[in-house]
Amino acid sequence: GDAYAPWPGSAAFRCQTVSDPQHQRRSSYRAAALIAAVTLPQFLLGLGDRNIWIPLEARYALVAREMLEAGHWLLPYLGGEVYADKPPLLFWSIAFISVLGAGVTEWTARLPTALAAVGVCLVTWQLGVRLFSPTTGLLAALVLATSGGFFWSGRQALPDMLLTLWTTGAFWALWEWFTGKHRQAVIAVGVCMGFATLTKGPVGVVLPSLFG
């Protein structure tokens, strides 16, 4: 009975607390909230303050605007001609968000990339938790979020961050599948690789396959 209950200050009590599912869930919620509190303002605040000046940003925003205005949802167009340089997922994302707003603007053009950057940090956290420890996962996410190159890429209307999100998700799902913890993860692998391919072509399949 109570005679065998561990004393609150003992190592046995600490081990019992760490292994408690409710304690683990609370720790996960706090870690996710901390990552969101850091990344959401970092990537969303002032997102539309800077004019689109990078040529590729301007081109992708124009493709999305033409998709929205002309209703060419299946095939991207630029200047009335089929634009086959990139798959359509980024253009779909920009156009869909712009439907909810006031058309394609600097903010709506960059929002899919910014949300993808937040998603990459969350997936990195979970992957670190699975591979190492909760502390390692949290630190990995925060270090990634505050890296200069990652911050810059997460605030541009380019497909690279979306590709990073889907390939990182595929890596996580592949690891879960190979370790046998979640056999249904193979479905997540296919979904992530499919979205990665819709983002930037065959590289979305090649990169996760190299891991496998």
Short mmCIF file of C-alpha atoms in Angstrom, two decimals, residues 6 11-20:
data_model
loop_
_atom_site.label_atom_id
_atom_site.label_comp_id
_atom_site.label_asym_id
_atom_site.label_seq_id
_atom_site.Cartn_x
_atom_site.Cartn_y
_atom_site.Cartn_z
CA PRO A 6 8.03 6.43 -3.31
CA ALA A 11 14.74 9.12 -7.70
CA ALA A 12 12.01 6.48 -7.87
CA PHE A 13 9.36 9.17 -7.65
CA ARG A 14 11.00 11.20 -10.40
CA CYS A 15 11.19 8.14 -12.67
CA GLN A 16 7.55 7.38 -11.96
CA THR A 17 6.59 10.96 -12.82
CA VAL A 18 8.54 10.94 -16.08
CA SER A 19 6.90 7.68 -17.17
CA ASP A 20 3.42 8.89 -16.23
#
